[in-house]
Coordinates of C-alpha atoms in Angstrom, one line a residue:
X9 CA -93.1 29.6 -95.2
X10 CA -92.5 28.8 -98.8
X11 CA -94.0 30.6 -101.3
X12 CA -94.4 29.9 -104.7
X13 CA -94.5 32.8 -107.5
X14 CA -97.6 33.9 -108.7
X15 CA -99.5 31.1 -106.3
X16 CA -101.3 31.2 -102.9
X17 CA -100.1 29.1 -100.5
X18 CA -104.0 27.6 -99.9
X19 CA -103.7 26.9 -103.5
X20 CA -100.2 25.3 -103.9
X21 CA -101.1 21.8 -102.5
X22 CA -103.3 21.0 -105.4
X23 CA -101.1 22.3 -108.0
X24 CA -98.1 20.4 -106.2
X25 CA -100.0 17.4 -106.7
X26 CA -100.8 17.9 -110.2
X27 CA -97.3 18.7 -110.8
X28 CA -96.1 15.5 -109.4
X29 CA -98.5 13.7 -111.6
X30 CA -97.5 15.7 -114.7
X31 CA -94.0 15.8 -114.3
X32 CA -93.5 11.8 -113.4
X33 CA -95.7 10.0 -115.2
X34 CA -94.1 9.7 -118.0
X35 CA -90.1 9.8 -116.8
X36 CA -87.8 6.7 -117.1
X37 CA -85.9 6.7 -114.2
X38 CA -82.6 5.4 -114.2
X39 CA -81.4 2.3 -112.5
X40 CA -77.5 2.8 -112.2
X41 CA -76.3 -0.8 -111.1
X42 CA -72.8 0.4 -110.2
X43 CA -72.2 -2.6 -107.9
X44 CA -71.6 -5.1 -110.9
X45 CA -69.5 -2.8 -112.7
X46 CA -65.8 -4.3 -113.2
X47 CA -64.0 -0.7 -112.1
X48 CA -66.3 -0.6 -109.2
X49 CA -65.7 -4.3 -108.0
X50 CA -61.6 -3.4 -108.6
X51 CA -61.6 0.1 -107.0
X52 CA -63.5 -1.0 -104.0
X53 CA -61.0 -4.2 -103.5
X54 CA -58.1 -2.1 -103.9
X55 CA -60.1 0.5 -101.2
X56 CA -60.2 -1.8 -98.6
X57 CA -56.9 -3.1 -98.6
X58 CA -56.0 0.6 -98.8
X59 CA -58.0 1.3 -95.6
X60 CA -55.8 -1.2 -93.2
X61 CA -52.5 1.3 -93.5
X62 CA -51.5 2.3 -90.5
X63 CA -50.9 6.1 -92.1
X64 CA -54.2 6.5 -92.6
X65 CA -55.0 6.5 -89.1
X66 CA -52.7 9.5 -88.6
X67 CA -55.5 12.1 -90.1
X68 CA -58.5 9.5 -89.1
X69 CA -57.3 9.8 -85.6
X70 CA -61.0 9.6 -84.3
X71 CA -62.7 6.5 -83.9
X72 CA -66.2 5.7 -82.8
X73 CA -68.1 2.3 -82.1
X74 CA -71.3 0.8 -80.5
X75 CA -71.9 0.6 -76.8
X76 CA -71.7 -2.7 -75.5
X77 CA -75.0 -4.1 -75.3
X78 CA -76.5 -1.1 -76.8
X79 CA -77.8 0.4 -80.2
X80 CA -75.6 3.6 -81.3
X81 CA -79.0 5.1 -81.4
X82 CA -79.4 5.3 -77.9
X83 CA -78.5 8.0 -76.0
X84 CA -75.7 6.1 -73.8
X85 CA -74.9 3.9 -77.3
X86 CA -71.8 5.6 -78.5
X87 CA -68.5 5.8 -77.7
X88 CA -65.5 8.0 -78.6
X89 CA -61.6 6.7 -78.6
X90 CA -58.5 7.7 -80.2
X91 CA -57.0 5.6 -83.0
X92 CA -54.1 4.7 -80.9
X93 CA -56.2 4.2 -77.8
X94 CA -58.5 1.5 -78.0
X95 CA -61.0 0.1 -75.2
X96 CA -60.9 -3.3 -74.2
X97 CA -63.2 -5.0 -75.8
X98 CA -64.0 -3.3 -79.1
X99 CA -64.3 -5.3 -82.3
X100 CA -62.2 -4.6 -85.2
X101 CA -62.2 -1.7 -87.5
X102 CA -65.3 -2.2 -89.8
X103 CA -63.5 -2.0 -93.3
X104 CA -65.4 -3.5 -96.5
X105 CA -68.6 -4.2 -97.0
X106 CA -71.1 -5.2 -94.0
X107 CA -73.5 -8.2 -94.4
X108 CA -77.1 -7.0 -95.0
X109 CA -79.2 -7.3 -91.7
X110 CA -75.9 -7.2 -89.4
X111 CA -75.7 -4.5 -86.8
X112 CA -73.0 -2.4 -86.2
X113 CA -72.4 -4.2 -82.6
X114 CA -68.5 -4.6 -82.3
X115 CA -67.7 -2.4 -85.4
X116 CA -65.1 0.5 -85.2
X117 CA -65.4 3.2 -87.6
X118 CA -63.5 6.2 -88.3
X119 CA -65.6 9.7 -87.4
X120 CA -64.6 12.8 -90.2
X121 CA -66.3 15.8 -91.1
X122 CA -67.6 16.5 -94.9
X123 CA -67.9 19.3 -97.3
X124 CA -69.3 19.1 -100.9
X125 CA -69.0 21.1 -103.5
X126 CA -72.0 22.9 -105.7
X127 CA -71.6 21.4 -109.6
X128 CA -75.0 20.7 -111.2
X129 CA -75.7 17.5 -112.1
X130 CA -71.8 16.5 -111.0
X131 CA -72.3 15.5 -108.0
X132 CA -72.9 12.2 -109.0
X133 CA -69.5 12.0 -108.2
X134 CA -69.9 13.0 -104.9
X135 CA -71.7 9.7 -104.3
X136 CA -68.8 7.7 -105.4
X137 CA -66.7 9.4 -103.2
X138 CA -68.2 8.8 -100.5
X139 CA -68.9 5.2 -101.6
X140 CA -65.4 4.9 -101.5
X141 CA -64.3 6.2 -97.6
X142 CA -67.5 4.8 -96.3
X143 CA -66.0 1.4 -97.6
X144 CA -63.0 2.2 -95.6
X145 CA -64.9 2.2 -92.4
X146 CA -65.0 6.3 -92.3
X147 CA -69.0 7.8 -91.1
X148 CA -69.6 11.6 -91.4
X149 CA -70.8 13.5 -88.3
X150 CA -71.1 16.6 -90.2
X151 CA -71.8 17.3 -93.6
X152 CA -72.0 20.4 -95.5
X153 CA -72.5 21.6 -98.8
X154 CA -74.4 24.0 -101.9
X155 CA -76.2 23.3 -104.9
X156 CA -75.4 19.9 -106.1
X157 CA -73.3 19.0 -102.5
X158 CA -76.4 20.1 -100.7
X159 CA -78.5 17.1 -102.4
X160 CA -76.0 14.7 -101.5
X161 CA -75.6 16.5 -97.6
X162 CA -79.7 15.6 -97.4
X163 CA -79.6 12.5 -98.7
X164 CA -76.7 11.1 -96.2
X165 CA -78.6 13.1 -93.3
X166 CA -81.8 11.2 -94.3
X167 CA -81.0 8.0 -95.0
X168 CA -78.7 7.3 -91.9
X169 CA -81.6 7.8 -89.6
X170 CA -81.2 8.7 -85.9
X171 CA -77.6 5.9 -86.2
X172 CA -74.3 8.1 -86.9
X173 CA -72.7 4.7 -87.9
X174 CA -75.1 4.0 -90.4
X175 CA -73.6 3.5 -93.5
X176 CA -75.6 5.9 -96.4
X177 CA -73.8 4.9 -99.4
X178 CA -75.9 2.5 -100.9
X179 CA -79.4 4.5 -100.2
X180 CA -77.5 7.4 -101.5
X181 CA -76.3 6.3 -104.6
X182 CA -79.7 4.6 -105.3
X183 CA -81.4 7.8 -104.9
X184 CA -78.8 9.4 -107.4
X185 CA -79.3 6.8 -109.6
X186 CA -82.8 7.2 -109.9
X187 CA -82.3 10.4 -110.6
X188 CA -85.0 12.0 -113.2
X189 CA -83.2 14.7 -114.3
X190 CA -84.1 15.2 -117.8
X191 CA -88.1 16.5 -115.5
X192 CA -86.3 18.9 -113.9
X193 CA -86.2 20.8 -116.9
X194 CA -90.0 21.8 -116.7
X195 CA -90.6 24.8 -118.1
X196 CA -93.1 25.7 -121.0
X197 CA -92.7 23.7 -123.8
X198 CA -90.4 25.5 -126.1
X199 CA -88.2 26.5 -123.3
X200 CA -87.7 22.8 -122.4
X201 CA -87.5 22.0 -126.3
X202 CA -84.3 24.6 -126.6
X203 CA -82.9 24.0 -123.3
X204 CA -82.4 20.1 -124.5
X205 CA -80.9 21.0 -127.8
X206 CA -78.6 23.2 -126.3
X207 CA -77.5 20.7 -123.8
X208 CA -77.3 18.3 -126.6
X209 CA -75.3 21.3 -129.1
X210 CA -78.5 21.5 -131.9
X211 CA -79.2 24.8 -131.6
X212 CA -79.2 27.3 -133.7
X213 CA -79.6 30.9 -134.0
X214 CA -81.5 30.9 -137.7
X215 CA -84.9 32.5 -137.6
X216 CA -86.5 29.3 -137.6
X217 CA -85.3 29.2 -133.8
X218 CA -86.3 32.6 -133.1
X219 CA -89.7 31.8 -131.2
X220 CA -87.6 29.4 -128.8
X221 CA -85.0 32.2 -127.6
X222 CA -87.6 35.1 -127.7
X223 CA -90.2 33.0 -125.9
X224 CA -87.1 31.8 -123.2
X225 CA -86.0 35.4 -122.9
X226 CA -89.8 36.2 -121.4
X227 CA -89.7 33.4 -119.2
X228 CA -87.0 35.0 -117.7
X229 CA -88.5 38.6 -117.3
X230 CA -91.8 37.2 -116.3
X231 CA -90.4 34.3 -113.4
X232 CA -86.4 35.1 -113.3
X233 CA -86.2 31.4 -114.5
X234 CA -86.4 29.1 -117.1
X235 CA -87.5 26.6 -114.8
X236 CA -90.0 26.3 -112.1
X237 CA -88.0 24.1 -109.9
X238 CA -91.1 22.3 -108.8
X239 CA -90.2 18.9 -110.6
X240 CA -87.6 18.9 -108.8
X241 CA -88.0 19.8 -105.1
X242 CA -91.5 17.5 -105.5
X243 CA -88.9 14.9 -106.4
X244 CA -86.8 15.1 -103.5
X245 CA -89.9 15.4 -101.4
X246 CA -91.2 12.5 -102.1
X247 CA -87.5 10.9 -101.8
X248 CA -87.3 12.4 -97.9
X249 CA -90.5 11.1 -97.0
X250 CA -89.9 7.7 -98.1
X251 CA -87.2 8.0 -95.4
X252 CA -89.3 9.8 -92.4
X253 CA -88.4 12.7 -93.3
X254 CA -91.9 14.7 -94.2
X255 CA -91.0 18.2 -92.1
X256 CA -88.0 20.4 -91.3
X257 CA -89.1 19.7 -87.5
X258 CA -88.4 16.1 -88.4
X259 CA -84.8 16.8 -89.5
X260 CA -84.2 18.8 -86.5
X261 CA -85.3 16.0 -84.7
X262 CA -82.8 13.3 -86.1
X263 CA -79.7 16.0 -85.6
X264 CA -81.0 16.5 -82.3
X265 CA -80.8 12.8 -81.3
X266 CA -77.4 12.6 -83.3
X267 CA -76.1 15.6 -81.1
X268 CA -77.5 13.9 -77.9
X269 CA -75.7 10.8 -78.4
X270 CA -72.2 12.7 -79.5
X271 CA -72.2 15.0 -77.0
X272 CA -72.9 12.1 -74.3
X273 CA -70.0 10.3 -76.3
X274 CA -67.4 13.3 -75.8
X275 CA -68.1 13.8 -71.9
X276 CA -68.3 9.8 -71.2
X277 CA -64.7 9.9 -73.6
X278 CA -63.4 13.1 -71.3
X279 CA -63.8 11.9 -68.0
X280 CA -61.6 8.2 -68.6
X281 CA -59.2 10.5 -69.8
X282 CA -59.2 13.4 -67.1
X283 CA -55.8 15.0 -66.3
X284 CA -54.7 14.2 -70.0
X285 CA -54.1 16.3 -72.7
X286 CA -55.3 13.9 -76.0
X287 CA -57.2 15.4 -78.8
X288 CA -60.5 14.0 -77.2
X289 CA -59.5 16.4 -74.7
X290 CA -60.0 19.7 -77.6
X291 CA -63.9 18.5 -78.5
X292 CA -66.5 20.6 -77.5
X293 CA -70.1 19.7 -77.1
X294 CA -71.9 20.3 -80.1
X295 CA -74.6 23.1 -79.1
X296 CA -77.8 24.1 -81.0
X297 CA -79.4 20.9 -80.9
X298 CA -77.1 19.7 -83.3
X299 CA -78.6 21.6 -86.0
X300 CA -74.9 22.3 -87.0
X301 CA -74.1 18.8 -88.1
X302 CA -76.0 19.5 -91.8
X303 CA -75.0 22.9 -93.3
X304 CA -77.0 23.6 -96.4
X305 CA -75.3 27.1 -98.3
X306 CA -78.1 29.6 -100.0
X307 CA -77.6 33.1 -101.1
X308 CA -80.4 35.3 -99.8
X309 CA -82.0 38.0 -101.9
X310 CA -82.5 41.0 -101.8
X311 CA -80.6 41.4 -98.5
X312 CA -77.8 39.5 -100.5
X313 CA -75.9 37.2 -97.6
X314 CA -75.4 33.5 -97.1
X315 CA -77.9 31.7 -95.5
X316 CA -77.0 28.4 -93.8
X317 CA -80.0 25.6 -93.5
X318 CA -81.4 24.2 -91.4
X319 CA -80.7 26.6 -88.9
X320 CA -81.1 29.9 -90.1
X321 CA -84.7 28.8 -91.1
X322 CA -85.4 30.5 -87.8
X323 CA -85.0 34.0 -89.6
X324 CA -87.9 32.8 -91.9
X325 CA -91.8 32.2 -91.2
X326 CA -92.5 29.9 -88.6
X327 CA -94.6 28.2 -90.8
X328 CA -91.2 27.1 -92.6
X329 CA -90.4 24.3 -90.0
X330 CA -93.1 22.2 -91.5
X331 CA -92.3 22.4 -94.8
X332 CA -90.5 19.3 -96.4
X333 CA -86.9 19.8 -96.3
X334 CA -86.9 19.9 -99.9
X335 CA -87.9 23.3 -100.0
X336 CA -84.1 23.9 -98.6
X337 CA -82.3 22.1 -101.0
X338 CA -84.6 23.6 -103.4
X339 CA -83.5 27.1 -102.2
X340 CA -79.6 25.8 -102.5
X341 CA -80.4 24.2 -105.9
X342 CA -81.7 27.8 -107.1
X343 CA -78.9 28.5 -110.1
X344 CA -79.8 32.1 -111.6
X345 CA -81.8 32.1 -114.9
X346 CA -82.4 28.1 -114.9
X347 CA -84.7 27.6 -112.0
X348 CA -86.9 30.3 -110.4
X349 CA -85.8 31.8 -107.0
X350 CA -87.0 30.2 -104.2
X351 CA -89.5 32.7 -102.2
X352 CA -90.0 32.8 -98.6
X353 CA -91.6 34.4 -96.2
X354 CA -89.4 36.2 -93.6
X355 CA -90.0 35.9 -89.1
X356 CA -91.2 39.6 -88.6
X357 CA -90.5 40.9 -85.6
X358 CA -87.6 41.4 -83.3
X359 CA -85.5 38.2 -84.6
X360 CA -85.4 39.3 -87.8
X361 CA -84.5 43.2 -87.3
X362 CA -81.7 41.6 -85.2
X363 CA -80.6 39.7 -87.8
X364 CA -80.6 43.0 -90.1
X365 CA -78.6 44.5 -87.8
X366 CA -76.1 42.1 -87.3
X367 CA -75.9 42.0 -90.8
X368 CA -75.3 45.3 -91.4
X369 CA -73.6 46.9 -88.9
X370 CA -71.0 49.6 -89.9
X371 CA -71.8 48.6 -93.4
X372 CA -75.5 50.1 -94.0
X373 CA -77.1 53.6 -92.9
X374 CA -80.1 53.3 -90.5
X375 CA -82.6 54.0 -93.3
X376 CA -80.9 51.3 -95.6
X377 CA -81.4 48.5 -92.2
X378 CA -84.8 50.2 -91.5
X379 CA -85.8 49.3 -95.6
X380 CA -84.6 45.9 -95.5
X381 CA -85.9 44.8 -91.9
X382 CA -89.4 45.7 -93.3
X383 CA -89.5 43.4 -96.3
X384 CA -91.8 41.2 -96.4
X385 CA -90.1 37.9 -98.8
X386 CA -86.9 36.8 -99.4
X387 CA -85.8 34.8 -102.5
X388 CA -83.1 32.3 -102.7
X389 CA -80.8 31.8 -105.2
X390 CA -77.7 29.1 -105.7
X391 CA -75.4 28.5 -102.7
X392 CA -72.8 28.2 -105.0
X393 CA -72.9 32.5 -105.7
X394 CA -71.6 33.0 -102.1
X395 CA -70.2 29.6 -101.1
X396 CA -69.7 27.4 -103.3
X397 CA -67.2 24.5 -101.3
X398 CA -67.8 25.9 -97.4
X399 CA -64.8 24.3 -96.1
X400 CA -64.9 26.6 -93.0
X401 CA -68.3 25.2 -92.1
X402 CA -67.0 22.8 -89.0
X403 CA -64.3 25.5 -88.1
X404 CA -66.1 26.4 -85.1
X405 CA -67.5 23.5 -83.9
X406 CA -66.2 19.8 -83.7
X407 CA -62.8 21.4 -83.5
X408 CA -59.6 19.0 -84.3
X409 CA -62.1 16.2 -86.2
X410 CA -60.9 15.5 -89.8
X411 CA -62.6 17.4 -92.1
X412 CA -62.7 16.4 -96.2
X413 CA -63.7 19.2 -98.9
X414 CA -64.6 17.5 -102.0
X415 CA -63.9 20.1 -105.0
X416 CA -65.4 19.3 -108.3
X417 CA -62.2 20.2 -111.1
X418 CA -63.5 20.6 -114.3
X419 CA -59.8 20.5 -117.1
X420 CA -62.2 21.5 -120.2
X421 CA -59.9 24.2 -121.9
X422 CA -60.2 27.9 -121.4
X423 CA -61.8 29.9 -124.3
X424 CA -59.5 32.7 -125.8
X425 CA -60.5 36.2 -124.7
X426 CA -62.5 38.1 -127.2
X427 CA -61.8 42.0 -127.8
X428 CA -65.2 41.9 -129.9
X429 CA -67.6 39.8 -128.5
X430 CA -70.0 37.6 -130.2
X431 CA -73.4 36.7 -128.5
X432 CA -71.7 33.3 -127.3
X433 CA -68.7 34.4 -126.5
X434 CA -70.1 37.1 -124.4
X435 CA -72.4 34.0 -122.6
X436 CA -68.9 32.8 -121.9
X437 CA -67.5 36.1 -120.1
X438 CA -70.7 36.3 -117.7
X439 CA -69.9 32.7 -116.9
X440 CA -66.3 33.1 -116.3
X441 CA -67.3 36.7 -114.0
X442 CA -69.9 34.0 -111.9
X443 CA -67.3 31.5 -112.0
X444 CA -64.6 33.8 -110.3
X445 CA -67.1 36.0 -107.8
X446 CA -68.4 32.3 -106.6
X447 CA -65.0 30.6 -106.1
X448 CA -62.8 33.7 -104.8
X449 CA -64.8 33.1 -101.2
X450 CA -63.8 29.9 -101.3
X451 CA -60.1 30.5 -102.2
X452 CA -59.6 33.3 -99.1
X453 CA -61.3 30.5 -96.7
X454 CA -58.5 28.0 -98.0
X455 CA -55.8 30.0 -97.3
X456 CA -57.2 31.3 -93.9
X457 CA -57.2 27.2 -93.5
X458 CA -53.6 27.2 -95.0
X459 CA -52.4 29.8 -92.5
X460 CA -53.6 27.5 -89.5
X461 CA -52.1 24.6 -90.8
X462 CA -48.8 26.3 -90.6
X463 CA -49.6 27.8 -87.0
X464 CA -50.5 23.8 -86.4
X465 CA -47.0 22.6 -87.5
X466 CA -45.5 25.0 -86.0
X467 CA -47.2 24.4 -82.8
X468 CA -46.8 20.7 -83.1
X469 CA -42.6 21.0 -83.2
X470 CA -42.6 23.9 -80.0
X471 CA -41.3 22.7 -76.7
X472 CA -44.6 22.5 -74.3
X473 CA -47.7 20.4 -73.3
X474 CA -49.6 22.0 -75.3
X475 CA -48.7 20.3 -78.0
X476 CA -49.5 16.7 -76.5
X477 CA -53.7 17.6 -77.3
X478 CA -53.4 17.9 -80.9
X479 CA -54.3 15.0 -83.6
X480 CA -51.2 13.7 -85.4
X481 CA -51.8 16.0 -88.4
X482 CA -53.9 18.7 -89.3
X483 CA -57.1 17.8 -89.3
X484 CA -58.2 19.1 -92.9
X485 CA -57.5 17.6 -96.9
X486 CA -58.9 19.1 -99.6
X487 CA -59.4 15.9 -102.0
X488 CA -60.2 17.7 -105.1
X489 CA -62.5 15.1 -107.8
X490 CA -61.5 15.3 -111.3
X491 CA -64.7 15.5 -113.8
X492 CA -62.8 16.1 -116.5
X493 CA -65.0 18.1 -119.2
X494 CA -68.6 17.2 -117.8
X495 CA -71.1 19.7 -118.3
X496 CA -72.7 20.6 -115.0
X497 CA -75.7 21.4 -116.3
X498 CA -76.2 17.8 -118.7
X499 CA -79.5 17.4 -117.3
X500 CA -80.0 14.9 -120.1
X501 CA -77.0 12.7 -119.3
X502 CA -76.8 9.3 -120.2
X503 CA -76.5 6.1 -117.7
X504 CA -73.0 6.0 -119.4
X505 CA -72.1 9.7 -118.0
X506 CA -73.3 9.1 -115.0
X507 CA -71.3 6.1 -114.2
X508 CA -68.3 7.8 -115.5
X509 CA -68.8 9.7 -112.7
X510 CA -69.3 7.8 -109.9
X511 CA -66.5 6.0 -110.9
X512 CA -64.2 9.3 -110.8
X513 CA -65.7 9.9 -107.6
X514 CA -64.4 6.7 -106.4
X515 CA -61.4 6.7 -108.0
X516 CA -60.5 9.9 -106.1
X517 CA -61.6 8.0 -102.7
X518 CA -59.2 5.4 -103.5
X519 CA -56.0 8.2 -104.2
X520 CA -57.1 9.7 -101.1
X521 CA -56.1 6.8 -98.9
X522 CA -52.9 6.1 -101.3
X523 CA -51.7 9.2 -102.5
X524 CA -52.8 12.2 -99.9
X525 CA -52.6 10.3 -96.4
X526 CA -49.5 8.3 -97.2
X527 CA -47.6 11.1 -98.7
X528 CA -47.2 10.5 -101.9
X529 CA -49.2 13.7 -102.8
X530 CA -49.4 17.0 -100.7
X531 CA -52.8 17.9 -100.4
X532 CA -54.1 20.0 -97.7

């Protein structure tokens, strides 16, 4: 169960309620038409013609489409094919944009794996990223990410439903771009007050300004936050619900029917092709009740290891399952010092002391396990600390389906090293230590990924049949998103910004298909 500092949990309901009240009654959203811009209109033409190369369907190898007769929804309503192996009677591949009210009935689509990166408010560009694949007729069976990536993970989980070949795009980026993110700075009045002018440089260190820092600097000893973080996660409550999503059991329910009509999917495809060796033939049944297929990054306090959401949830109180899945993207969204931890309760008892163990085994005494598998509360703090892009999250399960990590690159220059620090410049050398502890994790799991790529090629030219069950490439690209100098904490950003960066997002969608898959740029 969620707990919120300093609150009972009989107590929380009202004060959510006020919260919502207080924190939205006033707010503007945004409505980001992105459909109408001129880029958007160009990039997506240019997409779709894109999308019909044949050398795109080397990495897209994996193609899905509608049951004859029958809804993808149902359990019997899927099925699996290679590119190069269509069924009679399948439609053609669904590229461009599908007529509002048409089903998916006769549709092919591409099947691909997803991994977004943590970035703050820039993963607005995530959303025009995916914009831009899901226009080439590509759906996402799994989808992982931290911080800002896990947002954009939830939203695409919610807003397909119980239908993998659902498009989410549109939903998505409506969701986005209703965004209200300048109330997600809600804090006490002079901490929101100095927050705002820093994000907008007017701040100043004179002692007029004084009260602000001194008064932010107690927020932080008193709540380890300058924000609450309830503005926010009662946000994307109210977002989920909208969408039948009201409870974590509800969640588990729509990956559970997704896993149920995969897995039926990947025997029906392995028995018409018994006795061959195809890449069909290397997918395994996705186990867990599919709870796999959304992977939501959080680094656990004070036992300090990743936790991975929905599914580890059953470490915490049992109570947690009906919670909104807000409260998990909430725990993801957690960046130190601007939002409070998020506190739950841990699942005393046997789980949980095996999950200490497991933990910390060979790497903790027996009084150091015995300390820790007696606390009561864990807080959560940004995914990003331990795992910030988790491109080995489908590395042990929907093996050989093409998976895309979507970095967020920021180019804004590198500031000089200091030997005598100032008060900013040493707020820029914490940064840069949190920048490199969060991304080295990341870099090790990219070269363990580079060193099976190499095993694949090398694998791919040896003499033997084992060769003849592999995809025509290796099934992973990094397609890295440009965002220039954003500031990923510009919760005060513009209509203007945040088109910028949908449109970078789908500018990168489009050099994806031109650049990385036809080989005019190695990548992954």
């Amino acid at each position: 169960m969620m707990v919120r500092p300093g609150v009972s949990s009989e107590g929380w309901g009202l004060r959510q309620r006020s919260a919502t009240v207080a924190g939205f009654a006033g707010a503007k959203p945004m409505t980001l038409d992105v459909w109408h811009h001129p880029d958007v209109m160009r990039l997506l033409g240019e997409i779709e013609n894109l999308a019909r190369q044949p050398e795109v369907d080397d990495f897209f190898w994996l193609r899905a489409a509608a049951t004859e007769n029958k809804a993808p929804s149902d359990a019997d309503g899927l099925n699996l094919f290679e590119a190069a192996k269509a069924p009679d009677g399948v439609g053609d591949l669904a590229v461009g944009e599908m007529p509002a009210g048409q089903s998916n009935a006769g549709k092919v689509f591409r099947i691909a794996n997803i991994v977004l990166q943590g970035g703050g408010v820039l993963g607005l560009a995530h959303a025009g990223f995916v914009t831009g694949l899901e226009q080439a007729g590509v759906r996402f069976v799994g989808i992982a990410g931290a911080s800002a990536g896990a947002i954009m993970a939830m939203g695409m989980a919610a807003v397909r439903g119980d239908d993998l070949l659902s498009p989410t795009h549109k939903k998505v980026v409506e969701i986005v771009g209703a965004m209200p993110m300048a109330t997600f700075i809600d804090g006490p009045y002079r901490t929101r007050r100095l927050i705002k002018q820093i994000l907008l440089k007017r701040y100043s260190y004179l002692p007029s300004s004084w009260s602000g820092w001194l008064g932010a600097f107690r927020q932080i000893l008193h709540t380890r936050g300058l924000n609450s973080g309830n503005a926010f996660e009662d946000w994307l409550r109210s977002v989920l619900a909208e969408r039948g999503l009201r409870t974590v059991n509800d969640l588990f329910d729509r990956l559970r029917n997704i896993a149920e009509q995969l897995n039926k999917a990947i025997k029906n495809a392995k028995q018409k092709t018994q006795g061959e060796k195809t890449p069909l033939s290397s997918l395994e049944e996705v186990t867990l009740g599919g709870r796999d297929l959304l992977q939501i990054m959080a680094a656990c306090t004070p036992i300090g290891v990743k936790f991975q959401f929905p599914d580890d949830i059953k470490y915490l109180s049992a109570q947690t399952g009906a919670n909104s899945p807000a409260a998990l993207v909430r725990a993801s969204m957690s960046i130190p010092f601007f939002f409070e931890p998020a506190v739950f309760t841990v699942n005393k008892g046997e789980k949980w002391e095996k999950f200490i163990e497991e933990k910390f085994d060979n790497l903790a005494d027996a009084s150091k396990q015995r300390e820790l598998s007696h606390i009561d509360e864990v807080a959560f703090l940004d995914g990003g600390i331990f795992s910030n892009l988790p491109v080995d999250a489908f590395s042990t399960i929907l093996l050989n389906v093409p998976t895309i990590a979507v970095p967020l690159m920021n180019t804004a220059p590198a500031k000089p090293y200091r030997r005598r620090a100032r008060l900013s410049s040493l707020a820029d050398d914490i940064s840069v230590v949190a920048f490199m502890v969060r991304n080295q994790r990341d870099r090790d799991a990219i070269e363990t990924l580079e060193r099976r790529k190499e095993l694949f090629e090398k694998r791919q030219t040896s003499p033997g049949s084992e060769r003849y069950s592999m995809p025509p490439s290796f099934p992973f690209r990094l397609a890295a998103i440009n965002v220039k100098d954003s500031n990923w904490l510009n919760f005060v950003m513009d209509e203007k910004d945040m088109m910028d960066l949908f449109v970078m997002g789908l500018e990168r969608a489009r050099d994806f298909l031109e650049k990385d898959l036809k080989g005019k740029n190695k990548n992954g």
